[in-house]
Short mmCIF file of C-alpha atoms in Angstrom, two decimals:
data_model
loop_
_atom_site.label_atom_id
_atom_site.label_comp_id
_atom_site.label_asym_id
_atom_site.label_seq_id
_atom_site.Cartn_x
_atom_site.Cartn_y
_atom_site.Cartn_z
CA UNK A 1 -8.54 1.48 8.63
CA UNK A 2 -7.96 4.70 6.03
CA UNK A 3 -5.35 6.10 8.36
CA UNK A 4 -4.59 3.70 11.59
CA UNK A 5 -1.33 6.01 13.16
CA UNK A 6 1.75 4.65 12.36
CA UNK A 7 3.84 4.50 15.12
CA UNK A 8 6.02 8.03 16.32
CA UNK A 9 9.27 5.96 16.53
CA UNK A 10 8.93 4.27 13.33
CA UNK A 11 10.97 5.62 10.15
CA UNK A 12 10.15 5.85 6.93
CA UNK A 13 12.55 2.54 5.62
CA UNK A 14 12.12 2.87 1.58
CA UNK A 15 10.22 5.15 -0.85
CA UNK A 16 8.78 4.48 -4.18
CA UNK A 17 9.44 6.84 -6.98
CA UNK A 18 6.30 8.46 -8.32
CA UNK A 19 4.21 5.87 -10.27
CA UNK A 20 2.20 6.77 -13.20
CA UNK A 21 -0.39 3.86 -15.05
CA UNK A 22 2.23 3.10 -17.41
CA UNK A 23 4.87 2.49 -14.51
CA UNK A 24 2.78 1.30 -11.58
CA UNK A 25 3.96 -2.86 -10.44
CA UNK A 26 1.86 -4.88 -11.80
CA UNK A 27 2.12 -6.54 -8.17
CA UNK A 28 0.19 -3.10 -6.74
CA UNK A 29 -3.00 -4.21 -8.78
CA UNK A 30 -3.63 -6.99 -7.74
CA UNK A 31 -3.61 -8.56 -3.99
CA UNK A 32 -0.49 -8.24 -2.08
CA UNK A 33 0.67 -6.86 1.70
CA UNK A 34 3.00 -5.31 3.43
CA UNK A 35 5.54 -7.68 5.46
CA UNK A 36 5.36 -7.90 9.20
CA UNK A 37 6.29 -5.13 10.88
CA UNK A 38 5.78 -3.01 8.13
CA UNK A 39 3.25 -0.24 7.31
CA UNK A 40 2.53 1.43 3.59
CA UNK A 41 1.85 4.97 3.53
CA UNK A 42 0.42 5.44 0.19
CA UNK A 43 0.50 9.28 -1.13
CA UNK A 44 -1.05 10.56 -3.79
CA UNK A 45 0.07 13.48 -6.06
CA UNK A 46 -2.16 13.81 -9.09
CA UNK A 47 -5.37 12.08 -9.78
CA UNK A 48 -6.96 8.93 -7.94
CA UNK A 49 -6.23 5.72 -6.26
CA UNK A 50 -8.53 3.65 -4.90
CA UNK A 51 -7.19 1.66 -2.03
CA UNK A 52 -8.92 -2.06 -1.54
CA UNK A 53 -8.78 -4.00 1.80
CA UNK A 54 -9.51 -7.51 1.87
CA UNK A 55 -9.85 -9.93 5.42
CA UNK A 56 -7.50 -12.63 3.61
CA UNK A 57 -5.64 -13.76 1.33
CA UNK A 58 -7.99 -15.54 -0.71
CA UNK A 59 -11.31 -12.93 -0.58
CA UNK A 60 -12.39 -11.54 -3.54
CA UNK A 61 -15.11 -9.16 -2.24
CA UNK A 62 -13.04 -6.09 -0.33
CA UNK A 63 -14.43 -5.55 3.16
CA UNK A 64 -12.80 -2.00 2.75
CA UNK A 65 -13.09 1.25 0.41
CA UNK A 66 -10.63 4.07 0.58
CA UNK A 67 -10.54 6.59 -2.39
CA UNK A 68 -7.71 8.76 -1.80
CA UNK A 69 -7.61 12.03 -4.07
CA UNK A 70 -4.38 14.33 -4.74
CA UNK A 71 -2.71 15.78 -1.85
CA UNK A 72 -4.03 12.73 0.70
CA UNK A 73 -2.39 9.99 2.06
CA UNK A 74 -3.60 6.62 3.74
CA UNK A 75 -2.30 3.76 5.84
CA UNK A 76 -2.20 0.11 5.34
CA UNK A 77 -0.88 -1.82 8.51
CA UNK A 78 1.41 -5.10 8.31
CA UNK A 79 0.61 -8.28 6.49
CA UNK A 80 -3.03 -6.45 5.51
CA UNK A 81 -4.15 -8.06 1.94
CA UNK A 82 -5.14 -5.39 -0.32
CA UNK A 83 -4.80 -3.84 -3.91
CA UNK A 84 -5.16 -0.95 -5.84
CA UNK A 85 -6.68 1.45 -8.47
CA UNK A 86 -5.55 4.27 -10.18
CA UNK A 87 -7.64 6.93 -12.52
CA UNK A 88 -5.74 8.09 -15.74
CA UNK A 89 -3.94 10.76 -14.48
CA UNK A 90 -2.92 9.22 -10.97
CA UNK A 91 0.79 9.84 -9.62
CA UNK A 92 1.29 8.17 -6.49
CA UNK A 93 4.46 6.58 -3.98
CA UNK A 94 4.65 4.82 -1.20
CA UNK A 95 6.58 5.25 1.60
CA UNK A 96 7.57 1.76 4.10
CA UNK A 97 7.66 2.65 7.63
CA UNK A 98 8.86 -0.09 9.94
CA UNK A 99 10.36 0.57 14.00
CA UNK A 100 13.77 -1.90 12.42
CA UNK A 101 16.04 -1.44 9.86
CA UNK A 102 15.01 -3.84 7.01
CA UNK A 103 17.95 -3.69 5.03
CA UNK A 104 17.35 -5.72 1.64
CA UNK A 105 14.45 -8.00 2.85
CA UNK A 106 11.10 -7.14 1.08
CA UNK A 107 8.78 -4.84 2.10
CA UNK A 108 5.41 -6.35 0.79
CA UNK A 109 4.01 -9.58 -0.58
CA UNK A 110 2.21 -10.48 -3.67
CA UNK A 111 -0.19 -13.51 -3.52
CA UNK A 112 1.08 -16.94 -5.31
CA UNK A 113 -0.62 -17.68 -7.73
CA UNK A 114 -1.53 -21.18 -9.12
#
């Protein structure tokens, strides 16, 4: 799940700016996915993030691990429930690939909370 292969004649929709710890969403840290038809391409320039997968909305325990160090990327596919976390010095972005134009509709999802 690390890298599942976007596919070729999907284009990159939207890109992040670089977040730092001080600038990251809070939204990124805590469970949230990517919309249907949309895959995150998180890439990391400095530091750490560890990527978390989780089977649903409502798991706590992640099913999945992915550290991702400086100069790597990874994957997360449509509507996959996940969060993240960064070291100290982490600067990452993320890049929304989708096969459609998205316009202005969003591009992930946090979870509701009560």
């Amino acid at each position: 799940m690390s890298h599942q292969r976007i596919p070729a004649h999907w284009t990159i929709q939207r890109s992040t700016p670089f977040f730092t710890k001080d600038t990251v969403p809070a939204a990124l840290l805590s469970h949230h996915n990517t919309a249907q038809g949309v895959f995150g391409q998180l890439c990391v320039m400095e530091g750490t993030v560890t990527y978390y997968g989780f089977a649903n909305s409502d798991a706590t325990e992640p099913e999945l691990e992915v550290v991702i160090k400086a100069g790597q990327f990874a994957t997360s596919p449509p509507q996959y429930w996940h969060r993240i976390e960064m070291s100290d010095d982490a600067q990452f972005n993320i890049n929304f690939w989708s096969d459609a134009d998205k316009g202005s509709q969003p591009l992930f999802h946090a979870k509701k909370t009560n």
